[in-house]
Amino acid sequence: MKVLIIDDDDDIRFITFLSLARVGGMHVVEASGGAEGVRTALVEHPDVILLDMMMPGMDGVQTLIALRAQDASAATPVIFLTAKTAQSEIDRMMAQGAAGVLTKPFDPRTLPADVRALLDLALATP
Amino acid sequence: MREPLNPEPDAGPPAHLLVVDDEPRNRELLAIMLAPAGYVVGAAASGAAALAMVARHPPDLILLDVMMPDMDGYQVAARLKGDPATKHIPIVMVTALDDRESRLRGLNSGAEDFLTKPVDRIELSTRVRNLLRLKACGDCVEKQNHALEAEVRSRTADLRLERDRAERYLDAAEIMLLALDLEGRITLVNRYACSILEWTAEELLGRSWIDSCCPAGTRGAIRTSFAHLAGGENVATVENAILTRSGVTRRIEWRHTLLRDDEGRVTGTLSSGTDVTAHRQRLEEVEALKTGFLSTVSHELRTPLTSIRGSLGLLASEVLGPLSDEGRGVVAIAERNACRLLVLINDILDIERLETGTMEPHCTLVSIDSVLRRAVDSMATLGQHGVTLQAPDISGTMWADPDRIVQVLVNLLSNAVKFSPPGTAVTIAVACDAGGVEFRVTDRGRGVPAALRQAIFERFRQVETSDAREKGGIGLGLAICQSIIEQHHGTIGLDSTEGAGSTFWFRLPPRPALHAGARLRPADARAS
């Protein structure tokens, strides 16, 4: 499984990479911002995108809208990985068509399983 | 101030009489006839001369001939009676004309009496005396009237001053004052209220308050509230919107009282109002700032914690390389404390969100067992200090927000485990019937002193001040539990025996026909 991580925080991106790659055995590609993430998605064709919400420039929701506007990434499941925990914010992310929301801090030992579970749920839901 | 009534002319200085006649003989004759009574008698030979003398020195009575050249007696009488300064002077017409028409004409011109020439002395004296008495009475009454009028003017001025002072107090205190009758019509409105409403008191008095000054969408509710108030129900303080003349809506906090007549019957309402529009706007701004601040704090605290907890988790998983036993222990300590820090951050954010109403429950029909299992499974990762959990198998459903009820159960179970001696069990019991569902979490810990059993649900309250350090937590968990259960329209409580343990319980009502604030959403598909 190929996962694209879009997060502006280098430390968190590295930990997420280690968790998904070493614990989850996934193939991971990274981007440090929304615009870079959209470009990477068009080139790499990931199976799922883990998207941070609060980023300079394009934030998570704007990035998701940009991904949906491109044919090549329009159907790619996007899971928000965010420190935003208010219900209203989570509702806003889901309303934009996210496959799910995972909150930070996360447990790197269970993150790959959580991503797989949300992906399975998204794929099973028409 | 008032002079005593003195209708007897003899008691004062002699009366001044004016004889008006163009015949000198007649003037002399009348003077002679009146002299014995002590009157001071003046004389005028024409109407014009008479008017001039009256203007200079008004007499107490005038004897007026009718038939005179230039200006006859009728004209003189009409002029004198038409002048406010002289209209009170009694006039006796003295004439040779004795027909009914002449008499009537004389009386119509304002004369008080009529004497026919030749004049009888006794009749003249009697009529003059009687008229002077009447005039004295009239003068007395007039003086008293003047005195009364002066007093009324003075008191009115005092009242105006008093009212103006009261208005100034209300202006300075920025208090609106409004009285309504039982039909809701405005019977009193003070200056400050007028300035807020942008109407004058004259424009408002008698008009319907609700139809004139309340926004259209609120009139029904305010009408109901007014009916309750006028009916004697206690609606002491309310806040509602008013509409100004220019169409601006303002928020007013009202204090109401009932107006009653002497027999105690309600005649209307009296309300004092404070304009809280600016205050409410400031509160909303502060609330928005607070929400923004909480969101930022949440994000900024979680971001570094994500790196710390993630790093520790990766080390502990040993995917990066094996750890020594001591290394594993140290990483476990660091990870446990990172989790503790996260719980504290979550608790502080949750209590704020619960109190500001930004965390409302999303209720759905949910399996009791699934909620219980999620809570018990969460406990497995927290470490249980040698304490076992005993949870029943339970079927049935409840109307609740599953995430929030799991949060309550985890909170209660964490407390129970923390305060249980090693080797004991924490028991969970669940009872479900038509009246709702009840959860009970029982430990064998030290118990809660009776004095603290209510207070323990308050923020930052713990049984021992050392608990924060020794047991972790800052005393927000139970306050959060209470808020969540109250949002579910349930109750939460505690049974405890000091030294023998505690049972924390909460009850949730059955699915309501319609809950205010609860909304249905699809079963939770979101991972947390």
XYZ file of C-alpha atoms in Angstrom:
654
model
C 0.000 0.000 0.000
C 1.310 3.428 -0.941
C 0.569 6.280 1.463
C 1.165 10.002 0.846
C 1.763 12.053 4.020
C 1.127 15.800 3.672
C 2.278 17.662 6.804
C 4.335 20.816 7.274
C 5.885 19.616 10.578
C 9.121 17.759 9.714
C 9.244 15.862 13.038
C 5.685 14.617 12.793
C 6.146 13.692 9.140
C 9.232 11.656 10.062
C 7.451 9.849 12.919
C 4.443 9.176 10.710
C 6.772 7.845 8.031
C 8.519 5.539 10.540
C 5.221 4.307 11.931
C 3.671 3.526 8.548
C 6.865 2.155 6.991
C 8.436 0.257 9.878
C 5.401 -0.809 11.888
C 2.905 -0.982 9.021
C 5.217 -2.052 6.213
C 3.697 0.523 3.870
C 5.329 2.401 1.021
C 5.391 6.052 2.089
C 5.881 9.238 0.092
C 5.912 12.685 1.703
C 5.054 16.315 1.001
C 5.592 19.303 3.319
C 2.661 21.422 2.136
C -0.673 21.430 0.330
C 0.524 22.491 -3.132
C 3.446 20.058 -3.036
C 1.065 17.363 -1.827
C -1.272 17.822 -4.803
C 1.671 17.630 -7.241
C 3.021 14.523 -5.503
C -0.395 12.853 -5.559
C -0.643 13.359 -9.337
C 2.769 11.762 -9.867
C 2.746 9.011 -7.226
C -0.903 7.839 -7.362
C -1.051 6.874 -3.642
C -3.723 4.465 -2.333
C -4.489 6.839 0.540
C -3.458 10.333 1.604
C -2.829 11.344 5.244
C -3.475 15.094 5.349
C -2.658 17.613 8.072
C -5.249 20.354 8.631
C -3.312 23.392 9.844
C -0.648 24.218 7.277
C 0.683 27.543 5.974
C -0.475 28.417 2.491
C -3.121 25.832 1.553
C -4.681 24.314 4.642
C -6.019 20.764 4.760
C -9.503 21.525 3.461
C -8.148 23.644 0.579
C -5.715 20.849 -0.280
C -8.547 18.301 -0.268
C -10.598 20.500 -2.605
C -7.575 20.849 -4.938
C -7.063 17.053 -4.903
C -10.736 16.490 -5.736
C -10.448 18.925 -8.665
C -7.843 16.725 -10.406
C -9.046 13.594 -12.197
C -5.997 11.595 -11.127
C -6.557 12.265 -7.408
C -10.313 12.932 -7.318
C -11.136 9.464 -5.955
C -8.116 8.914 -3.705
C -9.276 8.417 -0.104
C -8.058 11.219 2.161
C -7.745 10.802 5.926
C -7.148 13.879 8.012
C -4.399 13.481 10.637
C -4.890 16.575 12.723
C -4.487 18.217 16.133
C -7.889 19.849 15.612
C -10.265 18.002 17.907
C -13.372 20.166 18.208
C -16.459 18.389 16.911
C -17.330 21.320 14.652
C -13.903 21.111 13.015
C -14.158 17.331 12.565
C -17.640 17.758 11.064
C -16.221 20.328 8.616
C -13.498 17.924 7.483
C -15.958 15.062 7.037
C -18.311 17.344 5.147
C -15.558 17.942 2.579
C -15.567 14.235 1.776
C -12.746 12.931 3.983
C -12.619 9.156 4.483
C -12.028 9.736 8.185
C -10.306 11.842 10.817
C -7.458 10.670 13.069
C -6.365 12.947 15.857
C -2.883 13.880 17.034
C -1.100 12.765 19.128
C -1.394 9.252 17.726
C 0.146 5.964 18.808
C 2.692 4.989 16.120
C 2.162 1.307 16.981
C -1.533 1.426 16.068
C -1.567 4.155 13.374
C -1.093 1.748 10.418
C -3.999 -0.397 11.636
C -6.199 2.678 12.124
C -5.404 3.871 8.591
C -6.212 0.430 7.130
C -9.490 0.226 9.099
C -10.655 3.645 7.876
C -9.615 2.828 4.330
C -11.527 -0.477 4.403
C -14.576 1.363 5.754
C -14.317 4.046 3.068
C -13.937 1.494 0.281
C -16.870 -0.543 1.632
C -19.102 2.526 1.770
C -20.574 3.389 -1.630
C -51.432 83.261 52.758
C -55.229 83.210 52.680
C -57.076 86.306 53.907
C -60.151 85.781 56.100
C -63.435 86.229 54.261
C -64.742 89.732 55.046
C -67.968 90.417 53.219
C -68.926 93.360 55.495
C -67.844 96.592 53.797
C -68.444 98.588 57.026
C -65.617 96.735 58.705
C -62.963 98.168 56.365
C -62.149 101.562 54.856
C -65.095 103.427 53.261
C -66.190 102.204 49.846
C -65.480 104.342 46.789
C -68.478 104.933 44.524
C -68.534 106.582 41.110
C -71.632 108.360 39.884
C -71.767 108.757 36.088
C -74.416 111.138 34.775
C -74.403 113.986 32.257
C -76.886 115.940 34.460
C -75.004 117.743 37.300
C -78.183 117.803 39.359
C -78.589 114.061 39.245
C -74.903 113.587 40.256
C -75.337 115.890 43.268
C -78.587 114.276 44.275
C -77.097 110.784 44.309
C -74.055 112.047 46.248
C -76.272 113.560 48.853
C -78.391 110.443 49.148
C -75.305 108.230 49.605
C -73.318 110.505 51.918
C -74.905 109.360 55.214
C -73.605 105.846 54.737
C -70.016 107.173 54.746
C -69.139 106.318 51.143
C -66.570 108.337 49.235
C -68.446 109.404 46.123
C -66.754 110.476 42.902
C -68.536 111.779 39.810
C -68.087 111.688 36.028
C -70.100 113.728 33.512
C -69.680 111.400 30.531
C -68.947 107.823 29.567
C -65.422 108.707 28.393
C -64.663 110.559 31.631
C -65.967 107.611 33.629
C -63.737 105.116 31.784
C -60.692 107.351 32.377
C -61.438 107.645 36.098
C -62.030 103.911 36.475
C -58.688 103.214 34.756
C -56.917 105.606 37.207
C -58.692 104.616 40.344
C -61.113 101.670 40.148
C -64.149 102.318 42.404
C -65.982 99.678 44.403
C -69.282 100.368 42.609
C -70.547 102.493 39.707
C -73.941 104.178 39.445
C -74.369 104.621 35.709
C -76.890 106.780 33.853
C -78.120 105.261 30.605
C -79.098 108.219 28.497
C -75.920 110.213 27.898
C -74.593 111.940 24.786
C -71.657 110.420 22.818
C -71.385 107.186 24.795
C -74.510 105.858 26.499
C -74.601 103.767 29.695
C -74.941 100.473 27.832
C -71.713 101.138 25.926
C -69.848 102.164 29.096
C -71.075 99.036 30.912
C -70.081 96.807 27.978
C -66.560 98.368 27.885
C -66.054 97.936 31.635
C -67.348 94.371 31.684
C -65.206 93.501 28.666
C -62.014 94.507 30.454
C -60.626 91.874 32.880
C -59.282 94.658 35.102
C -62.721 96.243 35.605
C -65.243 93.503 34.949
C -65.601 92.750 38.679
C -66.806 96.283 39.528
C -70.573 96.137 40.173
C -72.634 98.497 37.983
C -76.083 99.815 38.857
C -77.915 101.322 35.898
C -79.820 104.462 36.917
C -82.368 105.575 34.320
C -85.741 107.059 33.669
C -86.392 104.283 31.175
C -88.646 101.812 32.912
C -89.720 99.464 30.137
C -88.825 95.766 30.175
C -86.689 95.991 27.063
C -84.471 98.731 28.498
C -83.973 96.798 31.735
C -83.032 93.634 29.827
C -80.657 95.577 27.594
C -79.005 97.038 30.685
C -78.599 93.666 32.324
C -77.320 92.152 29.040
C -74.638 94.818 28.813
C -73.282 93.471 32.128
C -74.907 95.685 34.770
C -75.616 93.977 38.064
C -78.720 95.966 38.970
C -81.212 98.547 37.760
C -82.712 101.614 39.500
C -85.466 103.740 38.090
C -85.480 107.499 38.349
C -86.665 109.133 40.450
C -84.476 107.143 42.808
C -85.777 106.158 46.203
C -83.073 106.837 48.821
C -83.730 103.732 50.903
C -83.811 101.517 47.847
C -80.582 103.095 46.585
C -78.787 102.591 49.924
C -79.989 99.007 50.252
C -79.016 97.997 46.725
C -75.629 99.703 46.956
C -74.907 98.058 50.313
C -75.963 94.630 49.046
C -73.878 94.923 45.911
C -70.867 96.117 47.915
C -71.245 93.106 50.209
C -71.420 90.807 47.207
C -68.353 92.465 45.713
C -66.487 92.097 49.012
C -67.355 88.401 48.995
C -66.244 88.175 45.370
C -63.002 89.985 46.155
C -62.338 87.613 49.052
C -62.972 84.574 46.902
C -60.779 86.015 44.180
C -57.952 86.643 46.615
C -58.256 83.109 47.887
C -58.277 81.860 44.314
C -55.130 83.815 43.606
C -53.520 82.405 46.734
C -54.584 78.884 45.792
C -53.358 79.321 42.252
C -50.030 80.569 43.530
C -49.783 77.584 45.841
C -50.678 75.167 43.051
C -48.081 76.812 40.827
C -45.482 76.530 43.570
C -46.286 72.892 44.278
C -46.367 72.071 40.584
C -42.944 73.657 40.249
C -41.736 71.577 43.234
C -43.150 68.429 41.642
C -41.548 69.303 38.314
C -38.262 69.818 40.120
C -38.702 66.507 41.943
C -39.615 64.717 38.733
C -36.743 66.319 36.892
C -34.394 65.203 39.669
C -35.784 61.650 39.483
C -35.384 61.699 35.693
C -31.796 62.864 36.116
C -31.109 59.998 38.540
C -32.574 57.514 36.037
C -30.620 59.171 33.196
C -27.397 58.948 35.178
C -28.115 55.339 36.130
C -29.153 54.646 32.514
C -32.376 52.982 33.640
C -35.449 52.718 31.442
C -38.778 52.957 33.252
C -41.950 51.681 31.653
C -45.468 51.162 32.989
C -48.139 49.260 31.082
C -51.816 48.799 31.789
C -53.418 45.357 31.645
C -53.971 45.762 27.894
C -50.250 46.317 27.419
C -50.662 50.033 26.633
C -47.924 52.406 27.730
C -49.006 54.525 30.709
C -45.584 55.844 31.707
C -42.242 56.025 29.969
C -39.259 57.956 31.282
C -36.872 60.237 29.455
C -34.041 57.684 29.263
C -36.358 55.052 27.781
C -37.498 57.612 25.205
C -33.883 58.353 24.288
C -33.220 54.636 23.741
C -36.461 54.099 21.808
C -36.058 57.331 19.786
C -39.717 58.252 20.412
C -41.151 61.070 22.563
C -43.266 60.209 25.597
C -46.269 61.887 23.934
C -45.874 59.626 20.912
C -45.652 56.495 23.035
C -48.284 57.051 25.738
C -51.420 55.016 25.082
C -49.804 52.863 22.389
C -49.346 49.102 22.616
C -45.821 48.419 23.892
C -45.541 45.049 22.184
C -46.816 46.222 18.792
C -44.827 49.467 18.836
C -41.498 48.580 20.418
C -40.899 44.812 20.153
C -39.453 43.095 17.051
C -42.142 41.263 15.052
C -40.655 37.798 15.603
C -40.668 38.149 19.389
C -44.171 39.573 19.938
C -45.918 36.242 20.523
C -43.479 35.146 23.209
C -43.474 38.568 24.883
C -47.296 38.661 24.843
C -47.363 35.282 26.614
C -44.748 36.428 29.102
C -46.702 39.661 29.757
C -49.917 37.676 30.312
C -48.115 35.493 32.879
C -46.680 38.559 34.590
C -49.991 40.444 34.680
C -51.622 37.231 35.940
C -49.393 37.385 38.992
C -46.823 34.792 37.980
C -43.273 35.420 39.034
C -41.482 36.656 35.912
C -39.174 38.936 37.858
C -36.257 39.319 35.434
C -36.143 38.707 31.705
C -33.993 39.812 28.831
C -35.513 40.500 25.462
C -35.114 42.586 22.344
C -36.691 45.962 21.658
C -37.000 47.820 18.386
C -36.090 51.513 18.173
C -37.810 54.017 15.893
C -34.944 53.740 13.371
C -35.312 49.936 13.300
C -32.281 49.073 15.449
C -32.697 46.072 17.758
C -31.338 46.430 21.284
C -31.135 43.874 24.125
C -32.766 45.007 27.374
C -32.662 43.272 30.742
C -35.980 43.967 32.510
C -37.008 43.785 36.144
C -40.779 43.676 36.563
C -43.144 44.451 39.377
C -46.932 44.603 39.512
C -48.931 47.815 39.995
C -52.015 47.442 42.223
C -54.911 49.700 43.230
C -55.964 50.450 46.831
C -57.841 47.163 47.008
C -54.879 45.143 45.841
C -56.150 44.455 42.333
C -53.465 44.344 39.637
C -53.776 47.393 37.395
C -50.640 47.008 35.325
C -46.924 46.426 35.365
C -43.930 48.594 36.120
C -40.634 47.589 34.543
C -37.130 48.950 34.852
C -34.769 48.072 32.042
C -31.041 48.176 31.457
C -29.615 48.276 27.943
C -27.257 45.291 27.811
C -26.670 45.383 24.039
C -23.022 46.464 24.273
C -22.425 44.048 27.146
C -23.835 41.127 25.121
C -21.765 42.095 22.083
C -18.635 42.204 24.231
C -19.479 38.789 25.698
C -19.928 37.354 22.218
C -16.611 38.832 21.145
C -14.892 37.431 24.238
C -16.557 34.065 23.608
C -15.325 34.073 20.004
C -11.825 35.029 21.178
C -11.938 32.293 23.807
C -13.040 29.680 21.273
C -10.276 30.767 18.909
C -7.772 30.734 21.753
C -8.811 27.232 22.851
C -8.538 25.960 19.307
C -5.052 27.446 18.958
C -3.925 26.168 22.366
C -5.243 22.740 21.532
C -3.326 22.672 18.269
C -0.121 24.157 19.619
C 0.033 21.806 22.628
C -0.833 18.721 20.625
C 1.726 19.294 17.893
C 4.876 18.906 20.049
C 3.159 16.192 22.064
C 2.591 14.278 18.819
C 6.344 14.223 18.186
C 7.137 13.235 21.794
C 4.529 10.524 22.045
C 5.277 9.252 18.543
C 9.007 9.057 19.213
C 8.469 7.213 22.478
C 5.967 4.854 20.859
C 8.412 4.023 18.089
C 11.202 3.406 20.612
C 8.904 1.240 22.733
C 7.815 -0.749 19.670
C 11.519 -1.555 19.091
C 11.083 -1.300 15.328
C 14.042 1.071 15.477
C 16.171 -1.431 17.426
C 16.070 -3.459 20.632
C 16.036 -1.716 24.029
C 17.630 -2.870 27.247
C 15.269 -3.696 30.135
C 16.141 -0.417 31.821
C 15.744 1.462 28.555
C 12.337 -0.103 28.057
C 11.360 0.960 31.605
C 12.496 4.539 31.081
C 10.664 4.830 27.760
C 7.525 3.430 29.405
C 7.749 6.113 32.121
C 8.160 8.863 29.519
C 5.309 7.492 27.427
C 2.990 7.167 30.419
C 3.636 10.777 31.389
C 3.154 12.003 27.832
C -0.247 10.266 27.906
C -0.975 11.905 31.254
C -0.147 15.308 29.804
C -2.470 14.613 26.890
C -5.300 13.647 29.273
C -4.828 16.943 31.143
C -4.914 18.975 27.926
C -8.022 17.095 26.792
C -9.723 17.586 30.168
C -9.099 21.339 30.205
C -10.376 21.701 26.652
C -13.386 19.463 27.322
C -14.510 21.330 30.434
C -14.326 24.628 28.539
C -16.217 23.220 25.583
C -18.866 21.693 27.842
C -19.355 24.948 29.713
C -19.477 27.096 26.586
C -21.891 24.671 24.936
C -19.568 23.986 22.008
C -19.531 20.257 22.814
C -23.087 19.048 22.465
C -23.922 15.343 22.638
C -24.714 13.589 19.366
C -27.226 11.069 20.697
C -28.130 7.895 18.909
C -29.606 4.530 19.836
C -26.493 2.602 20.816
C -25.710 -0.858 22.216
C -24.948 -0.634 25.945
C -22.529 -3.538 25.659
C -20.490 -1.918 22.852
C -20.036 1.246 24.912
C -19.060 -0.754 27.996
C -16.547 -2.853 26.021
C -14.925 0.246 24.509
C -14.485 1.717 27.977
C -13.070 -1.505 29.447
C -10.732 -1.981 26.459
C -9.425 1.574 26.913
C -8.572 0.692 30.513
C -6.449 -2.263 29.373
C -3.902 0.127 27.827
C -3.724 2.364 30.892
C -2.219 -0.225 33.261
C -4.294 -1.233 36.251
C -1.918 -1.297 39.200
C -2.772 -4.927 40.026
C -6.486 -4.105 40.096
C -8.929 -6.287 38.144
C -12.025 -5.048 36.317
C -15.256 -7.014 36.539
C -17.788 -6.039 33.888
C -21.098 -7.797 33.202
C -22.452 -9.036 29.887
C -25.390 -6.834 29.121
C -27.827 -6.628 26.254
C -30.054 -3.711 25.367
C -29.680 -0.246 23.953
C -29.579 3.283 25.300
C -30.073 6.767 23.873
C -26.685 8.438 24.204
C -23.604 9.860 22.539
C -21.388 6.738 22.671
C -18.078 8.672 22.606
C -19.119 10.834 25.539
C -20.458 7.923 27.629
C -17.237 5.969 26.987
C -15.406 9.101 28.200
C -17.495 9.130 31.412
C -16.987 5.409 32.034
C -13.211 5.623 31.404
C -13.043 8.559 33.817
C -14.948 6.722 36.553
C -12.999 3.470 35.972
C -9.643 5.327 36.001
C -10.540 6.964 39.317
C -11.718 3.625 40.760
C -8.496 1.873 39.690
C -6.290 4.735 40.929
C -7.819 4.667 44.393
C -8.141 0.834 44.738
C -5.640 -1.128 46.777
C -3.659 -3.652 44.669
C -5.261 -7.067 44.484
C -8.830 -5.765 44.727
C -11.449 -5.622 41.995
C -13.348 -2.708 40.467
C -16.897 -3.825 39.657
C -19.143 -2.434 36.972
C -22.898 -3.055 37.261
C -25.505 -2.073 34.684
C -29.284 -2.046 35.166
C -31.548 -1.361 32.224
C -35.329 -0.967 32.296
C -38.106 1.218 30.952
C -36.905 4.060 33.182
C -33.526 4.171 31.449
C -30.125 2.716 32.149
C -27.958 2.923 35.257
C -24.196 2.304 35.421
C -22.462 1.701 38.774
C -18.675 1.621 39.217
C -17.625 0.288 42.633
C -14.152 0.247 44.146
C -12.717 -0.924 47.468
C -10.693 2.251 48.024
C -10.615 4.674 50.955
C -14.051 6.151 50.192
C -15.100 9.801 50.030
C -15.886 11.734 53.245
C -19.576 12.691 53.499
C -18.740 16.404 53.468
C -17.115 16.118 50.061
C -19.637 13.916 48.255
C -21.320 16.842 46.483
C -18.243 19.045 46.152
C -16.175 16.304 44.536
C -18.013 16.972 41.259
C -16.771 20.578 41.236
C -13.828 21.629 39.073
C -10.344 21.130 40.539
C -11.815 19.419 43.639
C -10.023 16.386 45.056
C -10.378 14.491 48.327
C -6.761 15.123 49.315
C -4.678 18.017 48.050
C -1.806 15.575 47.527
C -3.940 13.509 45.104
C -2.926 15.641 42.115
C 0.695 14.727 42.664
C 0.302 11.135 43.819
C -2.623 9.939 41.720
C -2.339 12.179 38.677
C -5.115 14.396 37.387
C -6.051 17.908 38.416
C -9.620 17.333 39.526
C -11.497 17.949 36.291
C -12.572 14.386 35.451
C -15.715 14.269 37.618
C -16.736 17.797 36.611
C -16.541 16.681 32.974
C -18.541 13.515 33.779
C -21.230 15.591 35.478
C -21.464 18.020 32.539
C -21.731 15.182 30.015
C -24.414 13.349 32.022
C -26.384 16.579 32.523
C -26.208 17.201 28.771
C -27.835 13.777 28.407
C -30.559 14.900 30.880
C -29.286 12.214 33.266
C -28.098 12.255 36.867
C -24.763 11.360 38.411
C -23.968 10.637 42.046
C -21.904 8.844 44.594
C -22.525 6.339 47.421
C -19.556 5.898 49.682
C -18.499 4.428 53.008
C -15.339 5.946 54.344
C -12.602 3.303 54.470
C -14.708 0.734 52.593
C -14.963 2.112 49.056
C -17.179 4.123 46.765
C -19.796 3.554 44.113
C -20.039 6.235 41.445
C -23.256 5.877 39.458
C -25.027 7.634 36.642
C -28.476 7.205 35.120
C -29.516 8.058 31.586
C -33.193 8.560 30.746
C -34.884 6.487 28.037
C -35.033 7.818 24.480
C -37.116 10.974 24.682
C -39.879 11.929 22.294
C -37.849 15.004 21.485
C -34.731 16.154 23.273
C -33.750 19.779 23.186
C -30.186 19.884 21.964
C -29.855 16.195 21.012
C -29.764 15.254 17.386
C -29.639 11.960 15.610
C -26.752 11.050 13.388
C -25.653 7.797 11.733
C -23.801 5.325 13.923
C -20.341 6.609 14.596
C -17.995 5.581 11.779
C -15.234 7.920 12.847
C -12.063 6.598 14.424
C -10.769 8.521 17.361
